[in-house]
N, CA, C and O atoms as a GROMACS GRO file, in nm:
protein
  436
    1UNK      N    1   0.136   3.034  -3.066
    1UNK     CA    2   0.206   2.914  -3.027
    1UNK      C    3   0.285   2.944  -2.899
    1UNK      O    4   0.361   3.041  -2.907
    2UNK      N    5   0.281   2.877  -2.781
    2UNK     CA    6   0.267   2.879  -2.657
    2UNK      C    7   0.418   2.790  -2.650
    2UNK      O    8   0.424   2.688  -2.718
    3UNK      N    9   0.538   2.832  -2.567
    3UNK     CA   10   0.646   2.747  -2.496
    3UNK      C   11   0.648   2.610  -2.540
    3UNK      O   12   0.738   2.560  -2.607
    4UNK      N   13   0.529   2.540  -2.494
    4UNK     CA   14   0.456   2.410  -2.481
    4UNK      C   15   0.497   2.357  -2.581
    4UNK      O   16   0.587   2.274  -2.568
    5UNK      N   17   0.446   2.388  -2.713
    5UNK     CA   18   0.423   2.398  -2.854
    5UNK      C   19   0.546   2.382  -2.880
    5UNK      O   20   0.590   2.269  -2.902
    6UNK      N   21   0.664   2.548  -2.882
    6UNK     CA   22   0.741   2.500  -2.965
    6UNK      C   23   0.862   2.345  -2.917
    6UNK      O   24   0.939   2.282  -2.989
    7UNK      N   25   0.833   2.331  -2.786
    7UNK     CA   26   0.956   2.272  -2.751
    7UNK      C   27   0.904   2.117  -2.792
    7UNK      O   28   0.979   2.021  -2.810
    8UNK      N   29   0.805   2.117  -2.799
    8UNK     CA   30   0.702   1.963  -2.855
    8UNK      C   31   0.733   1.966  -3.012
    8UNK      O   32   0.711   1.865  -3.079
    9UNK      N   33   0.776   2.061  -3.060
    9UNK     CA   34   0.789   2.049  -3.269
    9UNK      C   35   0.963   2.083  -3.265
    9UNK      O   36   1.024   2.094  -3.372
   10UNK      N   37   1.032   2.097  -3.139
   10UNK     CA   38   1.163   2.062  -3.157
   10UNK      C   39   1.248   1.904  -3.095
   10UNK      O   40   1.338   1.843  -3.154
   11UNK      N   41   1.179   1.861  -2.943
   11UNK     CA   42   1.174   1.738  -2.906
   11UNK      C   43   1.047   1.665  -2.912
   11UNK      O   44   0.953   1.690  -2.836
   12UNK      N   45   1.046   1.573  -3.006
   12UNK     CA   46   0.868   1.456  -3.029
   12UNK      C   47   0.881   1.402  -2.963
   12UNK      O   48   0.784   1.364  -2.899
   13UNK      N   49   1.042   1.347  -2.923
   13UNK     CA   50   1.001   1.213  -2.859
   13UNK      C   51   1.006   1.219  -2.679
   13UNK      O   52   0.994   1.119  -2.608
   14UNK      N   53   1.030   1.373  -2.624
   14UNK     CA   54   1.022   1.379  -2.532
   14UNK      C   55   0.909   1.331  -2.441
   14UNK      O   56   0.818   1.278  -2.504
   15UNK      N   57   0.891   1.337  -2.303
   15UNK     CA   58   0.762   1.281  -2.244
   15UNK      C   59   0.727   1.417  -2.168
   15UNK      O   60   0.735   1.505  -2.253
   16UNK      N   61   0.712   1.440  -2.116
   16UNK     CA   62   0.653   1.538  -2.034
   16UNK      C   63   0.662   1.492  -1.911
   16UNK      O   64   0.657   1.369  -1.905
   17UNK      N   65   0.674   1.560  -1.788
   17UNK     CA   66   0.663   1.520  -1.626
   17UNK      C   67   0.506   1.503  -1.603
   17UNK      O   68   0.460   1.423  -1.522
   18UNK      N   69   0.453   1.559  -1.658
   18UNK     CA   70   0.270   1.529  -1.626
   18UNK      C   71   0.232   1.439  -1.682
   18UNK      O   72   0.152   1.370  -1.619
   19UNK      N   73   0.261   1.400  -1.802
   19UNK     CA   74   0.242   1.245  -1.817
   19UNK      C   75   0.311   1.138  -1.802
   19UNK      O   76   0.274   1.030  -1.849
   20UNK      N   77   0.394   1.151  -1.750
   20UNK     CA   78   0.457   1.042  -1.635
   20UNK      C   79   0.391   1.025  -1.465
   20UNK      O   80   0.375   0.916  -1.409
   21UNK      N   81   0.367   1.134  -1.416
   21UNK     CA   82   0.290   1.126  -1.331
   21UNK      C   83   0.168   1.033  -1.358
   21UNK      O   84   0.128   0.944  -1.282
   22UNK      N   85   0.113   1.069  -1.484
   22UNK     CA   86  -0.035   1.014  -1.488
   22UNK      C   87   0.025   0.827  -1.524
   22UNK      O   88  -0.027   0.731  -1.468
   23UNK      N   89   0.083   0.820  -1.576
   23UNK     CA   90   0.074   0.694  -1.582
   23UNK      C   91   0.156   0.669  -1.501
   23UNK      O   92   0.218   0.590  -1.572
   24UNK      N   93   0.214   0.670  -1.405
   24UNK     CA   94   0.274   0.638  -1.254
   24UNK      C   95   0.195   0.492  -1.203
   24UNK      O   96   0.091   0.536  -1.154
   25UNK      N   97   0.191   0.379  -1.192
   25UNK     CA   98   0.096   0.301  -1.148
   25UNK      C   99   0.122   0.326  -0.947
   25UNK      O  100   0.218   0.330  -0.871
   26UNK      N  101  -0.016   0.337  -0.936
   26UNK     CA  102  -0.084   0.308  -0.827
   26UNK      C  103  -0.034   0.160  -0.758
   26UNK      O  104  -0.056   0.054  -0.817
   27UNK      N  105   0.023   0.163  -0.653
   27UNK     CA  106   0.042   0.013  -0.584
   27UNK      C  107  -0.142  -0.040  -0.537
   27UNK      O  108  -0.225   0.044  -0.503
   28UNK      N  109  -0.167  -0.158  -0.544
   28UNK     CA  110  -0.289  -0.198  -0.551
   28UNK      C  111  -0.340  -0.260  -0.395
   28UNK      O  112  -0.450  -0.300  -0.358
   29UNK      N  113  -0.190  -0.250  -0.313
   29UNK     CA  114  -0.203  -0.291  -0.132
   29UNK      C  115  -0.135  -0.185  -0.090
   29UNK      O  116  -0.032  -0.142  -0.142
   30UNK      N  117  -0.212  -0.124   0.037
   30UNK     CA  118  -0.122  -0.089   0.108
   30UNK      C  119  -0.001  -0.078   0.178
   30UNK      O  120   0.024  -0.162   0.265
   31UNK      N  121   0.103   0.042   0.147
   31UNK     CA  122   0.265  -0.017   0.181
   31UNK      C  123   0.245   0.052   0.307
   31UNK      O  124   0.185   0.153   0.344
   32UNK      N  125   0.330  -0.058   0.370
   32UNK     CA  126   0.380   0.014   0.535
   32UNK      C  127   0.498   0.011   0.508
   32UNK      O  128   0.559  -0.034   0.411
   33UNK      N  129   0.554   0.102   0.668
   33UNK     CA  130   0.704   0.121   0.705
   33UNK      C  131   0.767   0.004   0.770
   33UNK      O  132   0.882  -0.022   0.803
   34UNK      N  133   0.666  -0.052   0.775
   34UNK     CA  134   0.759  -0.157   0.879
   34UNK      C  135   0.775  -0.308   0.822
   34UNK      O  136   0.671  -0.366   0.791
   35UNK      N  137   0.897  -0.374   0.804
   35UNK     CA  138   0.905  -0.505   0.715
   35UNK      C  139   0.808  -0.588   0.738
   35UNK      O  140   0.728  -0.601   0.830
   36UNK      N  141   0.836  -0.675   0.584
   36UNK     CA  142   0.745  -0.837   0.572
   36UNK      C  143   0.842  -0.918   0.664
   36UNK      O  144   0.963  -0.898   0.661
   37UNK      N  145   0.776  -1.023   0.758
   37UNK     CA  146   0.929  -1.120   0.819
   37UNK      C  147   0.874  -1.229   0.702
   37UNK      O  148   0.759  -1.265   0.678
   38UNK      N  149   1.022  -1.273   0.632
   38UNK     CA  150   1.045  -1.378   0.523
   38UNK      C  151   1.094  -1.533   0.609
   38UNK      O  152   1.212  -1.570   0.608
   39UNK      N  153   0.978  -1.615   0.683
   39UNK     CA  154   1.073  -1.742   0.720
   39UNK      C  155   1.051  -1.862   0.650
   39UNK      O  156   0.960  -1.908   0.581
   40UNK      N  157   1.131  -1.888   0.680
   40UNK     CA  158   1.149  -2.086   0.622
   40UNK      C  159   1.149  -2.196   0.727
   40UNK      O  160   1.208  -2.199   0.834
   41UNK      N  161   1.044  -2.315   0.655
   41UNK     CA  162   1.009  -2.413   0.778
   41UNK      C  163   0.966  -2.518   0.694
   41UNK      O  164   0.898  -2.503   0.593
   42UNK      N  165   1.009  -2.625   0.740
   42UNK     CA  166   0.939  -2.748   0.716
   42UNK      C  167   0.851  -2.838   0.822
   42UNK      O  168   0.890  -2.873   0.933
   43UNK      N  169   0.731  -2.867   0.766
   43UNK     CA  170   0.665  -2.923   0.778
   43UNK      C  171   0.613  -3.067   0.747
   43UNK      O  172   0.570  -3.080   0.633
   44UNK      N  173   0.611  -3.144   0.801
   44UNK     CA  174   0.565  -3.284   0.772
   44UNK      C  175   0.678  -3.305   0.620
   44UNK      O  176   0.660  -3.349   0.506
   45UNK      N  177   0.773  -3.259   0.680
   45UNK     CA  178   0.935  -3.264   0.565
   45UNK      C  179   0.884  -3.230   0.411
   45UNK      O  180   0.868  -3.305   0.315
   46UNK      N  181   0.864  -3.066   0.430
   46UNK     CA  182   0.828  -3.045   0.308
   46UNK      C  183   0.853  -2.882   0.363
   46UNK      O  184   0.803  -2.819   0.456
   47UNK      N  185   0.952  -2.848   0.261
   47UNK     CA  186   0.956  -2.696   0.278
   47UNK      C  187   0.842  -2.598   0.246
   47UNK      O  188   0.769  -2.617   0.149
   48UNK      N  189   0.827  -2.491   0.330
   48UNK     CA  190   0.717  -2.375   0.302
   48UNK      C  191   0.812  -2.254   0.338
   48UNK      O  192   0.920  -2.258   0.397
   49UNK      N  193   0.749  -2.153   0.290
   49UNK     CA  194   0.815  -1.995   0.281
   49UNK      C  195   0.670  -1.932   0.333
   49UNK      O  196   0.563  -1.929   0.273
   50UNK      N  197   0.721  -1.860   0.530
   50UNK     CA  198   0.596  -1.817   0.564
   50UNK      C  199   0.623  -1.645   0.567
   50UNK      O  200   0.729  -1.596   0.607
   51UNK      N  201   0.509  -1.566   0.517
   51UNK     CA  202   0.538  -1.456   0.542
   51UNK      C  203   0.466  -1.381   0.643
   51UNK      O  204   0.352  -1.426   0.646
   52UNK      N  205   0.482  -1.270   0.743
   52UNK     CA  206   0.442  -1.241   0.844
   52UNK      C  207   0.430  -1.087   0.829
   52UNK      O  208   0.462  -1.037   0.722
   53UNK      N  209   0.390  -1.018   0.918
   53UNK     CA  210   0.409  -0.859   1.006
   53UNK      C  211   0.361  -0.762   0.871
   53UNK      O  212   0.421  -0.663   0.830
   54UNK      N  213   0.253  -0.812   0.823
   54UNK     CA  214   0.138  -0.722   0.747
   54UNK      C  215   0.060  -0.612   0.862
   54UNK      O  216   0.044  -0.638   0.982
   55UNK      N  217   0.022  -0.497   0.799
   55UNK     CA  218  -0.041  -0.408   0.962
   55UNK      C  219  -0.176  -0.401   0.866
   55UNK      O  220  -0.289  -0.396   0.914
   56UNK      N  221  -0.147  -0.401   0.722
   56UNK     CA  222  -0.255  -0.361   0.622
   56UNK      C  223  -0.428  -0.405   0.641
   56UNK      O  224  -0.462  -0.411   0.759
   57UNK      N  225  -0.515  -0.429   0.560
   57UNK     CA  226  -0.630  -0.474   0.590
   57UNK      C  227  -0.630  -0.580   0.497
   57UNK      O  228  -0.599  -0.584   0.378
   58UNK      N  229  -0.688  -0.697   0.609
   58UNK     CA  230  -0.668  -0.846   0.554
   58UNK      C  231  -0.724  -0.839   0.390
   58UNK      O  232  -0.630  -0.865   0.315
   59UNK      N  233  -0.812  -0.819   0.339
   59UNK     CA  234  -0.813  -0.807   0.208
   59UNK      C  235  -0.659  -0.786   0.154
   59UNK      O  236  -0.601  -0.887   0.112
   60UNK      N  237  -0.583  -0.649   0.153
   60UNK     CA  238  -0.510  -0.658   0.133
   60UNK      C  239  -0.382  -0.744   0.124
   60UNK      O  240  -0.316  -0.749   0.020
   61UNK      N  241  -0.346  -0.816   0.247
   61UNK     CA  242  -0.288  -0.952   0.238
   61UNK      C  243  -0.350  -1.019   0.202
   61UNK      O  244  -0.295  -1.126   0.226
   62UNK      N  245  -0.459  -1.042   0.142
   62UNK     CA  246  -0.505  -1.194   0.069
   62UNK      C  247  -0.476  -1.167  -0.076
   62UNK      O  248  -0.449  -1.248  -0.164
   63UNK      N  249  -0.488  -1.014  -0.082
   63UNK     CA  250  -0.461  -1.012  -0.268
   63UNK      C  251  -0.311  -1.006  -0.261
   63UNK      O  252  -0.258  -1.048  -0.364
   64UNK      N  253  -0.231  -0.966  -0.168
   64UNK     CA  254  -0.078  -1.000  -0.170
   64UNK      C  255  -0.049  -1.144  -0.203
   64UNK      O  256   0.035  -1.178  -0.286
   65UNK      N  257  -0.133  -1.237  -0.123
   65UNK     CA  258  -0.066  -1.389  -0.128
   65UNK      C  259  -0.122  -1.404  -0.295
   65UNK      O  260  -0.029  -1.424  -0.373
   66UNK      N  261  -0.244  -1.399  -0.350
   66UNK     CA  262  -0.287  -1.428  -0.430
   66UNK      C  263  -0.180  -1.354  -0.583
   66UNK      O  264  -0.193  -1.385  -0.702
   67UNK      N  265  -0.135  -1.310  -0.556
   67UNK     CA  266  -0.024  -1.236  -0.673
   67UNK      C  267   0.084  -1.271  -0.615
   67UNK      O  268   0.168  -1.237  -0.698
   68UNK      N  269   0.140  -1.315  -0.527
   68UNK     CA  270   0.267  -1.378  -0.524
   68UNK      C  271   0.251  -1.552  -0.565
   68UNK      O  272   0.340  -1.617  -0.621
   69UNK      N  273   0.135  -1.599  -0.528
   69UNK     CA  274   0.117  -1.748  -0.579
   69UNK      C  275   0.133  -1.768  -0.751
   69UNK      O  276   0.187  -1.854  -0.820
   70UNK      N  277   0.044  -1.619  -0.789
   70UNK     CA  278   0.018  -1.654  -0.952
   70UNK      C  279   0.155  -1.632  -1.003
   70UNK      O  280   0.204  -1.711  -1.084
   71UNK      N  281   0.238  -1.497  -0.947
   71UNK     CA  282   0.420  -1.467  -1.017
   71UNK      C  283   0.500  -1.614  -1.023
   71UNK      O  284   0.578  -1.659  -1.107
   72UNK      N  285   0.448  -1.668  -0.899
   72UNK     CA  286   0.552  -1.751  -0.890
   72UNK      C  287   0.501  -1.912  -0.928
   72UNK      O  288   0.582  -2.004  -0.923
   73UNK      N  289   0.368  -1.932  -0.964
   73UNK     CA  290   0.316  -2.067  -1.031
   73UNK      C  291   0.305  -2.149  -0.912
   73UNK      O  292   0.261  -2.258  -0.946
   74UNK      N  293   0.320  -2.145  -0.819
   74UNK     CA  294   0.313  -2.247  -0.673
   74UNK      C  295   0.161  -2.204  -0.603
   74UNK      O  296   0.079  -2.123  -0.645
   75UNK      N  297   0.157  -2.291  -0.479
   75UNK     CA  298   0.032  -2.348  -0.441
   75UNK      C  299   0.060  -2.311  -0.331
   75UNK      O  300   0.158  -2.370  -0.288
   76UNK      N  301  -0.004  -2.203  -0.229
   76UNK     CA  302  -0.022  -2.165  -0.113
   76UNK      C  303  -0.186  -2.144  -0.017
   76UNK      O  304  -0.289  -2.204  -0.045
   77UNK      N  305  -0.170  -2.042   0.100
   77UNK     CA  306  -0.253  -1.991   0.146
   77UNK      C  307  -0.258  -1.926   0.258
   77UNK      O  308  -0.164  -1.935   0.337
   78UNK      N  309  -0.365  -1.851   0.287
   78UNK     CA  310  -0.352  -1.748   0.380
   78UNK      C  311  -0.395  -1.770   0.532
   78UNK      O  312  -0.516  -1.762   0.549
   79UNK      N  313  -0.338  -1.789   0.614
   79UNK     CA  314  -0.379  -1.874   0.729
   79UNK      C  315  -0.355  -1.727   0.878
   79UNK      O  316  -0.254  -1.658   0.869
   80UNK      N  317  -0.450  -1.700   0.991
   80UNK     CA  318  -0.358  -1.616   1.136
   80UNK      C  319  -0.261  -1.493   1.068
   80UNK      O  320  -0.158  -1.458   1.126
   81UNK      N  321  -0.307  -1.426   0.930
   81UNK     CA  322  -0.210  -1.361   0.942
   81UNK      C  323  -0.114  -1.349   0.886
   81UNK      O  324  -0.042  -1.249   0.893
   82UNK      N  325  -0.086  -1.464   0.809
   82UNK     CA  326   0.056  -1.515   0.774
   82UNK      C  327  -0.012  -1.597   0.629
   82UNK      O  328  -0.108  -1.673   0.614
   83UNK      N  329   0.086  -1.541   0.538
   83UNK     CA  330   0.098  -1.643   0.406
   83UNK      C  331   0.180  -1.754   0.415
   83UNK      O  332   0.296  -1.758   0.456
   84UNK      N  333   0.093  -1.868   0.364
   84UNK     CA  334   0.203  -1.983   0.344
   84UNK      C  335   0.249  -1.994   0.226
   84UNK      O  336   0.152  -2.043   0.169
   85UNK      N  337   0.341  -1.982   0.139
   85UNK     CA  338   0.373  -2.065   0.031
   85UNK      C  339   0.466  -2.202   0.043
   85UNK      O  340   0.555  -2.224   0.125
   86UNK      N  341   0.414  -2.292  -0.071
   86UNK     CA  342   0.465  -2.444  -0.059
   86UNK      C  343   0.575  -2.405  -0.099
   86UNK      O  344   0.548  -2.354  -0.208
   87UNK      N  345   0.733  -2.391  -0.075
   87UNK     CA  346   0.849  -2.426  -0.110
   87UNK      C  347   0.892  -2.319  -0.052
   87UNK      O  348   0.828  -2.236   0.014
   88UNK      N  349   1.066  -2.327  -0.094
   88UNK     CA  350   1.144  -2.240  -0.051
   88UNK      C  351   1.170  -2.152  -0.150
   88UNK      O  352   1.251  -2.186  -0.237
   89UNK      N  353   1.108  -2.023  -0.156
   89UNK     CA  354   1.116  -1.936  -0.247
   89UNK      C  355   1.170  -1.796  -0.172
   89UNK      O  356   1.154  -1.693  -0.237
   90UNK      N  357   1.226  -1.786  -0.053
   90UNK     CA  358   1.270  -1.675   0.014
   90UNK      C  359   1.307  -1.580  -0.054
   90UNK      O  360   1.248  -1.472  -0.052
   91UNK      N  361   1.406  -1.602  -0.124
   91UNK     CA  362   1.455  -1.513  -0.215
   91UNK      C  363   1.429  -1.434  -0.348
   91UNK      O  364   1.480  -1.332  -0.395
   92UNK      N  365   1.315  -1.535  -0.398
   92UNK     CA  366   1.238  -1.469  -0.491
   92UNK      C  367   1.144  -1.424  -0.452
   92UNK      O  368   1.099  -1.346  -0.536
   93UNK      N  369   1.076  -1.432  -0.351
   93UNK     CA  370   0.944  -1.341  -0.292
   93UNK      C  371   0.984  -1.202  -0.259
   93UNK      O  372   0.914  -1.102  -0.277
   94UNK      N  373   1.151  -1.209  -0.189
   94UNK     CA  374   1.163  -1.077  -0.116
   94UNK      C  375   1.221  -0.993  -0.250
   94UNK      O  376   1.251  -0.875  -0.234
   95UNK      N  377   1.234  -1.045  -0.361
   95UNK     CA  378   1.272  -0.960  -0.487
   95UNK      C  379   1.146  -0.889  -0.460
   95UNK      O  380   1.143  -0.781  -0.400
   96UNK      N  381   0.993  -0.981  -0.526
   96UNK     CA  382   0.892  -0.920  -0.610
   96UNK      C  383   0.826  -0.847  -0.460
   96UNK      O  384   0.791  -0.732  -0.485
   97UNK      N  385   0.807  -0.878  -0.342
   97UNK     CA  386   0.785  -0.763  -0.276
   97UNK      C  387   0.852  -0.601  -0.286
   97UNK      O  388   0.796  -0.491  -0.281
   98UNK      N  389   0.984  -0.636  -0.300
   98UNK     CA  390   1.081  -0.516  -0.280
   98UNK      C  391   1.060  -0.411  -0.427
   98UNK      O  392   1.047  -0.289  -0.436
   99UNK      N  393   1.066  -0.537  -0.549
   99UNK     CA  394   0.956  -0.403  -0.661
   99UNK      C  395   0.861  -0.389  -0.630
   99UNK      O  396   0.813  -0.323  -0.722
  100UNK      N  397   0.754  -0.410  -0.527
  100UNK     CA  398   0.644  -0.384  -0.485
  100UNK      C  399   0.657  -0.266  -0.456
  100UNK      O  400   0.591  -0.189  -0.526
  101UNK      N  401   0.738  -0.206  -0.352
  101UNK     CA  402   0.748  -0.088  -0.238
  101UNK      C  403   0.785  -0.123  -0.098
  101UNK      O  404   0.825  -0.051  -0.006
  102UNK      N  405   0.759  -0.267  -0.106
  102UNK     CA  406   0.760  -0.283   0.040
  102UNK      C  407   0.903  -0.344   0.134
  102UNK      O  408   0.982  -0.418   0.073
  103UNK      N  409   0.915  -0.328   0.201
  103UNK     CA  410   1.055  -0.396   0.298
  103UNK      C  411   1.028  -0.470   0.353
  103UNK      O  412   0.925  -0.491   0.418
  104UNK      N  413   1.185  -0.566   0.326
  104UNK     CA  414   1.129  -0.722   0.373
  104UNK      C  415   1.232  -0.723   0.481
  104UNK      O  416   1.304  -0.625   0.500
  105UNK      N  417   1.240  -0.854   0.565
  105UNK     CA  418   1.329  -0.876   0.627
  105UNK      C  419   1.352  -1.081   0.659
  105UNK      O  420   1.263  -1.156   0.698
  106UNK      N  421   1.432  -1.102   0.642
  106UNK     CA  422   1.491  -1.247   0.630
  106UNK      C  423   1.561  -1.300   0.754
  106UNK      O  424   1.669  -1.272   0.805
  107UNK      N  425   1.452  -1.396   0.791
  107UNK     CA  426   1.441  -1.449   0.961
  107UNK      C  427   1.485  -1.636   0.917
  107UNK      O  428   1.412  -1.722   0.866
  108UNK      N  429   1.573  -1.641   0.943
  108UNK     CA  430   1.606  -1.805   0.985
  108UNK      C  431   1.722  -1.837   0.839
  108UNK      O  432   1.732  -1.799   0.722
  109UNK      N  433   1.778  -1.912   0.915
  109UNK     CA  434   1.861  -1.966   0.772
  109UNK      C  435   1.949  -1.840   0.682
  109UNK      O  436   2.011  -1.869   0.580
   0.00000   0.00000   0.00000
């Protein structure tokens, strides 16, 4: 009986650092260093929340918009670069990016 062993039949409910590693989740887009710009605009008098300054590969921003539409139950799309979402959700987008990994930054208003 090996170190391993006994300290596993004195702490059970411990975890181990190697299996925390392993189940570590993988981010599923590429994170950059450099912020999301978070703006707000209305249009034909109807608020939208546009997001900008992705460097990633467009796939990647399309599955970004597509998981921020489904978190948040609203109706957007991916247009030049830039996500549109219908409303003013500034503040809750730059939450669920920021548990993402990624840095945001908040332009207007």
């Amino acid at each position: 009986m090996d170190l391993k062993d006994q300290l596993k039949n004195l702490f059970p409910e411990h975890i181990s650092s190697e299996v925390e590693k392993i189940n570590a989740k993988k981010p599923e887009v590429w994170l950059q260093k450099d912020p999301i710009i978070c703006k707000y605009e209305k249009r034909k008098g109807k608020p939208i929340t546009i997001l900008e300054g992705y460097n990633g590969a467009e796939k990647d921003f399309k599955k970004l918009a597509q998981d921020l539409k489904k978190k948040l139950s609203v109706g957007g799309t991916f247009k030049n670069n830039s996500i549109i979402i219908q409303g003013d959700y500034r503040d809750k987008i730059m939450i669920l990016l920021q548990e993402m990994g990624f840095k945001t930054k908040r332009v207007g208003g």
